[in-house]
PDB file of C-alpha atoms in Angstrom:
ATOM      1  CA  UNK A 191     -61.046 -66.526 -23.527  1.00 49.00           C
ATOM      2  CA  UNK A 192     -57.590 -67.474 -25.325  1.00 50.00           C
ATOM      3  CA  UNK A 193     -58.134 -64.337 -27.478  1.00 49.00           C
ATOM      4  CA  UNK A 194     -58.706 -61.960 -24.633  1.00 51.00           C
ATOM      5  CA  UNK A 195     -55.494 -63.457 -23.030  1.00 51.00           C
ATOM      6  CA  UNK A 196     -53.515 -63.045 -26.240  1.00 47.00           C
ATOM      7  CA  UNK A 197     -54.972 -59.586 -26.575  1.00 51.00           C
ATOM      8  CA  UNK A 198     -53.893 -58.647 -23.051  1.00 56.00           C
ATOM      9  CA  UNK A 199     -50.314 -59.828 -23.785  1.00 49.00           C
ATOM     10  CA  UNK A 200     -50.178 -58.037 -26.914  1.00 49.00           C
ATOM     11  CA  UNK A 201     -51.200 -54.828 -25.301  1.00 48.00           C
ATOM     12  CA  UNK A 202     -48.621 -54.971 -22.289  1.00 50.00           C
ATOM     13  CA  UNK A 203     -45.876 -55.804 -24.957  1.00 52.00           C
ATOM     14  CA  UNK A 204     -46.872 -52.503 -26.655  1.00 48.00           C
ATOM     15  CA  UNK A 205     -46.556 -50.713 -23.404  1.00 46.00           C
ATOM     16  CA  UNK A 206     -43.413 -52.198 -22.327  1.00 49.00           C
ATOM     17  CA  UNK A 207     -41.749 -51.381 -25.614  1.00 52.00           C
ATOM     18  CA  UNK A 208     -42.979 -47.699 -25.400  1.00 51.00           C
ATOM     19  CA  UNK A 209     -41.631 -47.125 -22.135  1.00 46.00           C
ATOM     20  CA  UNK A 210     -38.338 -48.753 -23.032  1.00 47.00           C
ATOM     21  CA  UNK A 211     -38.045 -46.183 -25.945  1.00 52.00           C
ATOM     22  CA  UNK A 212     -39.020 -43.418 -23.805  1.00 47.00           C
ATOM     23  CA  UNK A 213     -36.412 -44.195 -21.186  1.00 46.00           C
ATOM     24  CA  UNK A 214     -33.372 -42.538 -22.920  1.00 49.00           C
ATOM     25  CA  UNK A 215     -35.598 -39.160 -23.128  1.00 43.00           C
ATOM     26  CA  UNK A 216     -37.184 -39.110 -19.592  1.00 44.00           C
ATOM     27  CA  UNK A 217     -35.134 -41.169 -17.380  1.00 47.00           C
ATOM     28  CA  UNK A 218     -31.837 -39.679 -15.654  1.00 51.00           C
ATOM     29  CA  UNK A 219     -28.486 -41.006 -16.892  1.00 53.00           C
ATOM     30  CA  UNK A 220     -25.063 -40.948 -15.016  1.00 55.00           C
ATOM     31  CA  UNK A 221     -24.200 -37.705 -17.098  1.00 55.00           C
ATOM     32  CA  UNK A 222     -27.114 -35.549 -16.367  1.00 49.00           C
ATOM     33  CA  UNK A 223     -24.994 -32.936 -14.380  1.00 52.00           C
ATOM     34  CA  UNK A 224     -22.347 -32.798 -16.781  1.00 54.00           C
ATOM     35  CA  UNK A 225     -23.153 -29.267 -18.174  1.00 55.00           C
ATOM     36  CA  UNK A 226     -24.471 -27.800 -14.613  1.00 53.00           C
ATOM     37  CA  UNK A 227     -22.027 -24.949 -13.529  1.00 54.00           C
ATOM     38  CA  UNK A 228     -20.110 -25.644 -10.543  1.00 55.00           C
ATOM     39  CA  UNK A 229     -21.347 -23.922  -7.113  1.00 53.00           C
ATOM     40  CA  UNK A 230     -19.513 -21.030  -5.701  1.00 48.00           C
ATOM     41  CA  UNK A 231     -16.731 -21.891  -3.197  1.00 46.00           C
ATOM     42  CA  UNK A 232     -17.591 -21.456   0.538  1.00 42.00           C
ATOM     43  CA  UNK A 233     -14.812 -18.833   0.664  1.00 42.00           C
ATOM     44  CA  UNK A 234     -16.107 -16.713  -2.319  1.00 40.00           C
ATOM     45  CA  UNK A 235     -16.162 -13.096  -1.490  1.00 45.00           C
ATOM     46  CA  UNK A 236     -17.508 -10.225  -3.587  1.00 45.00           C
ATOM     47  CA  UNK A 237     -14.016  -8.513  -2.558  1.00 44.00           C
ATOM     48  CA  UNK A 238     -11.922 -11.208  -3.926  1.00 44.00           C
ATOM     49  CA  UNK A 239     -11.267 -14.892  -3.639  1.00 45.00           C
ATOM     50  CA  UNK A 240      -9.120 -15.504  -0.657  1.00 43.00           C
ATOM     51  CA  UNK A 241      -7.168 -18.280  -2.411  1.00 41.00           C
ATOM     52  CA  UNK A 242      -6.432 -16.079  -5.640  1.00 42.00           C
ATOM     53  CA  UNK A 243      -4.913 -12.807  -6.601  1.00 47.00           C
ATOM     54  CA  UNK A 244      -8.045 -10.541  -7.359  1.00 57.00           C
ATOM     55  CA  UNK A 245      -5.513  -7.982  -9.055  1.00 74.00           C
ATOM     56  CA  UNK A 246      -2.037  -7.752 -10.545  1.00 93.00           C
ATOM     57  CA  UNK A 247      -1.397  -4.679 -10.018  1.00 96.00           C
ATOM     58  CA  UNK A 248      -2.306  -1.868  -7.539  1.00 97.00           C
ATOM     59  CA  UNK A 249      -1.480   2.036  -7.389  1.00 98.00           C
ATOM     60  CA  UNK A 250      -1.615   4.039  -3.761  1.00 98.00           C
ATOM     61  CA  UNK A 251      -1.459   7.460  -3.333  1.00 98.00           C
ATOM     62  CA  UNK A 252      -1.423   9.426   0.053  1.00 98.00           C
ATOM     63  CA  UNK A 253       0.061  11.715   2.542  1.00 98.00           C
ATOM     64  CA  UNK A 254       2.886  11.024   5.016  1.00 97.00           C
ATOM     65  CA  UNK A 255       4.055  12.521   8.161  1.00 96.00           C
ATOM     66  CA  UNK A 256       7.296  11.630  10.094  1.00 93.00           C
ATOM     67  CA  UNK A 257       8.171  12.842  13.471  1.00 89.00           C
ATOM     68  CA  UNK A 258      11.832  13.054  13.734  1.00 81.00           C
ATOM     69  CA  UNK A 259      14.879  14.855  15.399  1.00 68.00           C
ATOM     70  CA  UNK A 260      17.903  15.925  13.740  1.00 66.00           C
ATOM     71  CA  UNK A 261      21.160  15.967  16.064  1.00 61.00           C
ATOM     72  CA  UNK A 262      23.345  19.168  15.168  1.00 61.00           C
ATOM     73  CA  UNK A 263      26.524  20.096  16.962  1.00 53.00           C
ATOM     74  CA  UNK A 264      25.277  21.619  20.171  1.00 54.00           C
ATOM     75  CA  UNK A 265      21.724  21.474  19.023  1.00 57.00           C
ATOM     76  CA  UNK A 266      18.921  19.267  18.274  1.00 64.00           C
ATOM     77  CA  UNK A 267      16.400  20.391  15.883  1.00 67.00           C
ATOM     78  CA  UNK A 268      12.800  19.018  15.597  1.00 70.00           C
ATOM     79  CA  UNK A 269      12.016  18.686  11.820  1.00 77.00           C
ATOM     80  CA  UNK A 270       8.725  16.579  11.275  1.00 87.00           C
ATOM     81  CA  UNK A 271       8.552  16.104   7.353  1.00 91.00           C
ATOM     82  CA  UNK A 272       4.917  16.279   5.448  1.00 96.00           C
ATOM     83  CA  UNK A 273       4.589  14.792   2.140  1.00 96.00           C
ATOM     84  CA  UNK A 274       3.094  12.525  -0.227  1.00 98.00           C
ATOM     85  CA  UNK A 275       3.923   9.281  -1.857  1.00 97.00           C
ATOM     86  CA  UNK A 276       2.862   7.398  -4.734  1.00 98.00           C
ATOM     87  CA  UNK A 277       3.447   3.418  -4.648  1.00 98.00           C
ATOM     88  CA  UNK A 278       2.934   0.632  -7.402  1.00 98.00           C
ATOM     89  CA  UNK A 279       2.378  -2.802  -5.919  1.00 98.00           C
ATOM     90  CA  UNK A 280       2.706  -5.680  -8.493  1.00 98.00           C
ATOM     91  CA  UNK A 281       1.261  -9.080  -7.015  1.00 96.00           C
ATOM     92  CA  UNK A 282       3.317 -12.161  -7.261  1.00 96.00           C
ATOM     93  CA  UNK A 283       0.748 -14.175  -5.311  1.00 95.00           C
ATOM     94  CA  UNK A 284      -2.052 -13.970  -2.779  1.00 92.00           C
ATOM     95  CA  UNK A 285       0.546 -12.877  -0.038  1.00 96.00           C
ATOM     96  CA  UNK A 286       3.688 -11.571  -1.591  1.00 97.00           C
ATOM     97  CA  UNK A 287       4.130  -8.323  -3.843  1.00 98.00           C
ATOM     98  CA  UNK A 288       7.110  -6.023  -4.866  1.00 98.00           C
ATOM     99  CA  UNK A 289       6.486  -2.380  -4.905  1.00 98.00           C
ATOM    100  CA  UNK A 290       7.991   0.706  -6.333  1.00 98.00           C
ATOM    101  CA  UNK A 291       7.521   4.190  -4.261  1.00 98.00           C
ATOM    102  CA  UNK A 292       8.225   7.764  -5.207  1.00 98.00           C
ATOM    103  CA  UNK A 293       8.120  10.147  -2.315  1.00 97.00           C
ATOM    104  CA  UNK A 294       8.439  13.568  -1.708  1.00 97.00           C
ATOM    105  CA  UNK A 295       8.730  15.567   1.889  1.00 95.00           C
ATOM    106  CA  UNK A 296       9.414  18.912   3.254  1.00 94.00           C
ATOM    107  CA  UNK A 297      10.313  19.910   6.794  1.00 88.00           C
ATOM    108  CA  UNK A 298      11.175  23.364   8.457  1.00 86.00           C
ATOM    109  CA  UNK A 299      12.079  24.567  11.895  1.00 80.00           C
ATOM    110  CA  UNK A 300      12.843  27.934  13.267  1.00 79.00           C
ATOM    111  CA  UNK A 301      14.189  29.278  16.482  1.00 75.00           C
ATOM    112  CA  UNK A 302      15.055  32.546  18.442  1.00 71.00           C
ATOM    113  CA  UNK A 303      18.071  32.951  20.444  1.00 71.00           C
ATOM    114  CA  UNK A 304      18.485  36.149  22.972  1.00 69.00           C
ATOM    115  CA  UNK A 305      15.681  37.616  21.659  1.00 71.00           C
ATOM    116  CA  UNK A 306      17.245  39.094  18.325  1.00 74.00           C
ATOM    117  CA  UNK A 307      18.782  36.393  16.622  1.00 80.00           C
ATOM    118  CA  UNK A 308      16.657  34.177  14.539  1.00 83.00           C
ATOM    119  CA  UNK A 309      17.324  30.981  12.728  1.00 78.00           C
ATOM    120  CA  UNK A 310      15.298  29.047  10.526  1.00 82.00           C
ATOM    121  CA  UNK A 311      15.611  26.085   8.241  1.00 82.00           C
ATOM    122  CA  UNK A 312      14.088  24.229   5.243  1.00 87.00           C
ATOM    123  CA  UNK A 313      14.714  20.670   3.776  1.00 88.00           C
ATOM    124  CA  UNK A 314      13.028  19.007   0.948  1.00 93.00           C
ATOM    125  CA  UNK A 315      13.729  15.445  -0.103  1.00 94.00           C
ATOM    126  CA  UNK A 316      12.731  13.257  -3.162  1.00 97.00           C
ATOM    127  CA  UNK A 317      13.107   9.461  -3.093  1.00 98.00           C
ATOM    128  CA  UNK A 318      12.387   6.453  -5.266  1.00 98.00           C
ATOM    129  CA  UNK A 319      12.683   3.259  -3.489  1.00 98.00           C
ATOM    130  CA  UNK A 320      11.961  -0.597  -4.616  1.00 98.00           C
ATOM    131  CA  UNK A 321      10.517  -2.867  -1.769  1.00 98.00           C
ATOM    132  CA  UNK A 322       8.607  -6.004  -0.999  1.00 98.00           C
ATOM    133  CA  UNK A 323       5.278  -6.603   0.774  1.00 98.00           C
ATOM    134  CA  UNK A 324       3.629  -9.319   2.503  1.00 98.00           C
ATOM    135  CA  UNK A 325      -0.177  -9.242   2.776  1.00 98.00           C
ATOM    136  CA  UNK A 326      -2.403 -11.386   4.806  1.00 97.00           C
ATOM    137  CA  UNK A 327      -6.468 -11.392   4.588  1.00 96.00           C
ATOM    138  CA  UNK A 328      -7.921 -10.610   7.826  1.00 97.00           C
ATOM    139  CA  UNK A 329     -11.880 -10.424   6.469  1.00 96.00           C
ATOM    140  CA  UNK A 330     -13.393 -10.007   3.354  1.00 93.00           C
ATOM    141  CA  UNK A 331     -12.976  -6.051   3.216  1.00 96.00           C
ATOM    142  CA  UNK A 332      -9.594  -5.984   5.594  1.00 97.00           C
ATOM    143  CA  UNK A 333      -6.141  -7.010   4.597  1.00 97.00           C
ATOM    144  CA  UNK A 334      -3.041  -6.430   7.011  1.00 98.00           C
ATOM    145  CA  UNK A 335       0.380  -6.236   5.477  1.00 98.00           C
ATOM    146  CA  UNK A 336       4.145  -5.675   6.458  1.00 98.00           C
ATOM    147  CA  UNK A 337       6.652  -4.162   3.975  1.00 98.00           C
ATOM    148  CA  UNK A 338      10.039  -2.781   3.653  1.00 98.00           C
ATOM    149  CA  UNK A 339      11.476  -0.063   0.929  1.00 98.00           C
ATOM    150  CA  UNK A 340      15.037   1.062   0.213  1.00 98.00           C
ATOM    151  CA  UNK A 341      16.475   3.319  -2.385  1.00 98.00           C
ATOM    152  CA  UNK A 342      18.054   6.485  -3.721  1.00 98.00           C
ATOM    153  CA  UNK A 343      17.419   9.735  -2.119  1.00 97.00           C
ATOM    154  CA  UNK A 344      18.191  13.494  -2.887  1.00 96.00           C
ATOM    155  CA  UNK A 345      17.755  16.441  -0.544  1.00 93.00           C
ATOM    156  CA  UNK A 346      18.628  19.944  -0.656  1.00 92.00           C
ATOM    157  CA  UNK A 347      18.139  22.484   2.321  1.00 87.00           C
ATOM    158  CA  UNK A 348      18.731  26.181   3.338  1.00 87.00           C
ATOM    159  CA  UNK A 349      19.301  27.440   6.733  1.00 83.00           C
ATOM    160  CA  UNK A 350      19.291  31.363   7.515  1.00 84.00           C
ATOM    161  CA  UNK A 351      20.603  33.570  10.338  1.00 80.00           C
ATOM    162  CA  UNK A 352      19.656  37.204  11.138  1.00 82.00           C
ATOM    163  CA  UNK A 353      20.274  39.354  13.902  1.00 76.00           C
ATOM    164  CA  UNK A 354      17.339  41.461  13.902  1.00 72.00           C
ATOM    165  CA  UNK A 355      18.949  44.159  16.129  1.00 70.00           C
ATOM    166  CA  UNK A 356      21.864  45.240  13.658  1.00 75.00           C
ATOM    167  CA  UNK A 357      20.502  43.586  10.554  1.00 72.00           C
ATOM    168  CA  UNK A 358      23.156  40.980   9.915  1.00 80.00           C
ATOM    169  CA  UNK A 359      22.162  37.957   8.243  1.00 75.00           C
ATOM    170  CA  UNK A 360      23.744  34.985   6.730  1.00 84.00           C
ATOM    171  CA  UNK A 361      22.592  31.915   4.777  1.00 84.00           C
ATOM    172  CA  UNK A 362      23.729  28.513   4.074  1.00 83.00           C
ATOM    173  CA  UNK A 363      22.412  26.037   1.310  1.00 89.00           C
ATOM    174  CA  UNK A 364      23.401  22.378   0.659  1.00 87.00           C
ATOM    175  CA  UNK A 365      22.206  19.472  -1.523  1.00 91.00           C
ATOM    176  CA  UNK A 366      23.182  15.662  -0.982  1.00 92.00           C
ATOM    177  CA  UNK A 367      22.467  12.223  -2.423  1.00 94.00           C
ATOM    178  CA  UNK A 368      21.917   9.113  -0.113  1.00 95.00           C
ATOM    179  CA  UNK A 369      19.673   6.222   0.511  1.00 96.00           C
ATOM    180  CA  UNK A 370      16.219   6.247   2.055  1.00 95.00           C
ATOM    181  CA  UNK A 371      14.754   3.319   3.959  1.00 96.00           C
ATOM    182  CA  UNK A 372      11.489   2.366   5.637  1.00 96.00           C
ATOM    183  CA  UNK A 373       9.965  -0.513   7.288  1.00 97.00           C
ATOM    184  CA  UNK A 374       6.084  -0.312   7.691  1.00 98.00           C
ATOM    185  CA  UNK A 375       2.867  -2.151   8.852  1.00 98.00           C
ATOM    186  CA  UNK A 376      -0.736  -1.275   8.076  1.00 98.00           C
ATOM    187  CA  UNK A 377      -4.144  -2.281   6.937  1.00 98.00           C
ATOM    188  CA  UNK A 378      -6.015  -1.896   3.487  1.00 98.00           C
ATOM    189  CA  UNK A 379      -9.912  -1.519   3.914  1.00 98.00           C
ATOM    190  CA  UNK A 380     -11.777  -2.268   0.526  1.00 97.00           C
ATOM    191  CA  UNK A 381     -14.767  -0.085  -0.413  1.00 97.00           C
ATOM    192  CA  UNK A 382     -15.317  -1.922  -3.443  1.00 96.00           C
ATOM    193  CA  UNK A 383     -13.589  -5.023  -5.025  1.00 93.00           C
ATOM    194  CA  UNK A 384     -10.827  -2.485  -6.587  1.00 94.00           C
ATOM    195  CA  UNK A 385     -10.886   0.444  -4.451  1.00 97.00           C
ATOM    196  CA  UNK A 386      -9.638   0.636  -0.951  1.00 98.00           C
ATOM    197  CA  UNK A 387      -8.204   3.161   1.563  1.00 98.00           C
ATOM    198  CA  UNK A 388      -5.099   2.284   3.488  1.00 98.00           C
ATOM    199  CA  UNK A 389      -3.279   3.295   6.764  1.00 98.00           C
ATOM    200  CA  UNK A 390       0.283   2.475   7.972  1.00 98.00           C
ATOM    201  CA  UNK A 391       2.862   3.265  10.488  1.00 98.00           C
ATOM    202  CA  UNK A 392       6.420   3.208   9.328  1.00 96.00           C
ATOM    203  CA  UNK A 393       9.767   3.656  10.596  1.00 95.00           C
ATOM    204  CA  UNK A 394      11.658   5.944   8.219  1.00 92.00           C
ATOM    205  CA  UNK A 395      15.165   7.115   8.067  1.00 91.00           C
ATOM    206  CA  UNK A 396      17.785   8.315   5.372  1.00 90.00           C
ATOM    207  CA  UNK A 397      21.686   8.312   5.135  1.00 91.00           C
ATOM    208  CA  UNK A 398      21.639  11.921   4.187  1.00 88.00           C
ATOM    209  CA  UNK A 399      23.058  14.283   6.710  1.00 80.00           C
ATOM    210  CA  UNK A 400      21.819  17.792   7.097  1.00 70.00           C
ATOM    211  CA  UNK A 401      24.924  20.358   6.417  1.00 64.00           C
ATOM    212  CA  UNK A 402      28.155  19.587   7.566  1.00 60.00           C
ATOM    213  CA  UNK A 403      27.407  18.835  11.261  1.00 61.00           C
ATOM    214  CA  UNK A 404      24.409  17.241  11.302  1.00 62.00           C
ATOM    215  CA  UNK A 405      23.841  13.583  12.013  1.00 67.00           C
ATOM    216  CA  UNK A 406      21.951  10.865  10.200  1.00 73.00           C
ATOM    217  CA  UNK A 407      18.097  11.130  10.938  1.00 79.00           C
ATOM    218  CA  UNK A 408      15.172   8.998  11.230  1.00 85.00           C
ATOM    219  CA  UNK A 409      11.699   8.901  12.726  1.00 90.00           C
ATOM    220  CA  UNK A 410       8.335   7.169  13.096  1.00 94.00           C
ATOM    221  CA  UNK A 411       5.393   8.302  11.158  1.00 94.00           C
ATOM    222  CA  UNK A 412       2.221   7.368   9.392  1.00 97.00           C
ATOM    223  CA  UNK A 413       0.990   6.796   5.819  1.00 97.00           C
ATOM    224  CA  UNK A 414      -2.881   7.413   4.942  1.00 98.00           C
ATOM    225  CA  UNK A 415      -4.164   7.469   1.432  1.00 98.00           C
ATOM    226  CA  UNK A 416      -6.340   5.717  -1.420  1.00 98.00           C
ATOM    227  CA  UNK A 417      -5.529   2.746  -3.400  1.00 98.00           C
ATOM    228  CA  UNK A 418      -7.029   1.144  -6.563  1.00 97.00           C
ATOM    229  CA  UNK A 419      -6.458  -2.498  -8.272  1.00 94.00           C
ATOM    230  CA  UNK A 420      -6.212  -3.306 -11.848  1.00 90.00           C
TER     231      UNK A 420
END
């Protein structure tokens, strides 16, 4: 009887010792989650984390249209420039960025006076304008922004008059340097994480006067194009 009790105690000791040795391998410890990767944050988006900058630099290219009127001595001319611009955007943070815009546009107008007198004019303008932009995410795909640009501009133009009755004609050419400026607001719609299309409304103006008698001109227009982030 005593031998049986002793054998049972010995067997129990062996089992307890085996479990104690196996514990470091099969029992969880306080550090068992140390190597598990963290979960994605709840605000994660395939189109960029809303709390971080998804890219340092973006490049935009698109077309422009501006509706404006030039006030000249005794007449007003409707010149609606159509052009193209390329804008580099360097992101300082998720909201703020600095920009550099290279723009070109062309406008023309023509009129007929007293049946025989014909007039036409053409203006081309080039500009390079640094600026600043503030952007706010609206959704995973849409970002809204406001921005302003100001910089150097160069323009050249030609005016022509012709009397179709007697064949007399006259032309006048000029060129001038000045300052262009714009204020805009628009949206970027992201098709992928790095490619987007944009549309913006802008107020544009210049200090360049058209000819000797023209006034400074400005107008409201649109910008539409595509962008890519790097």
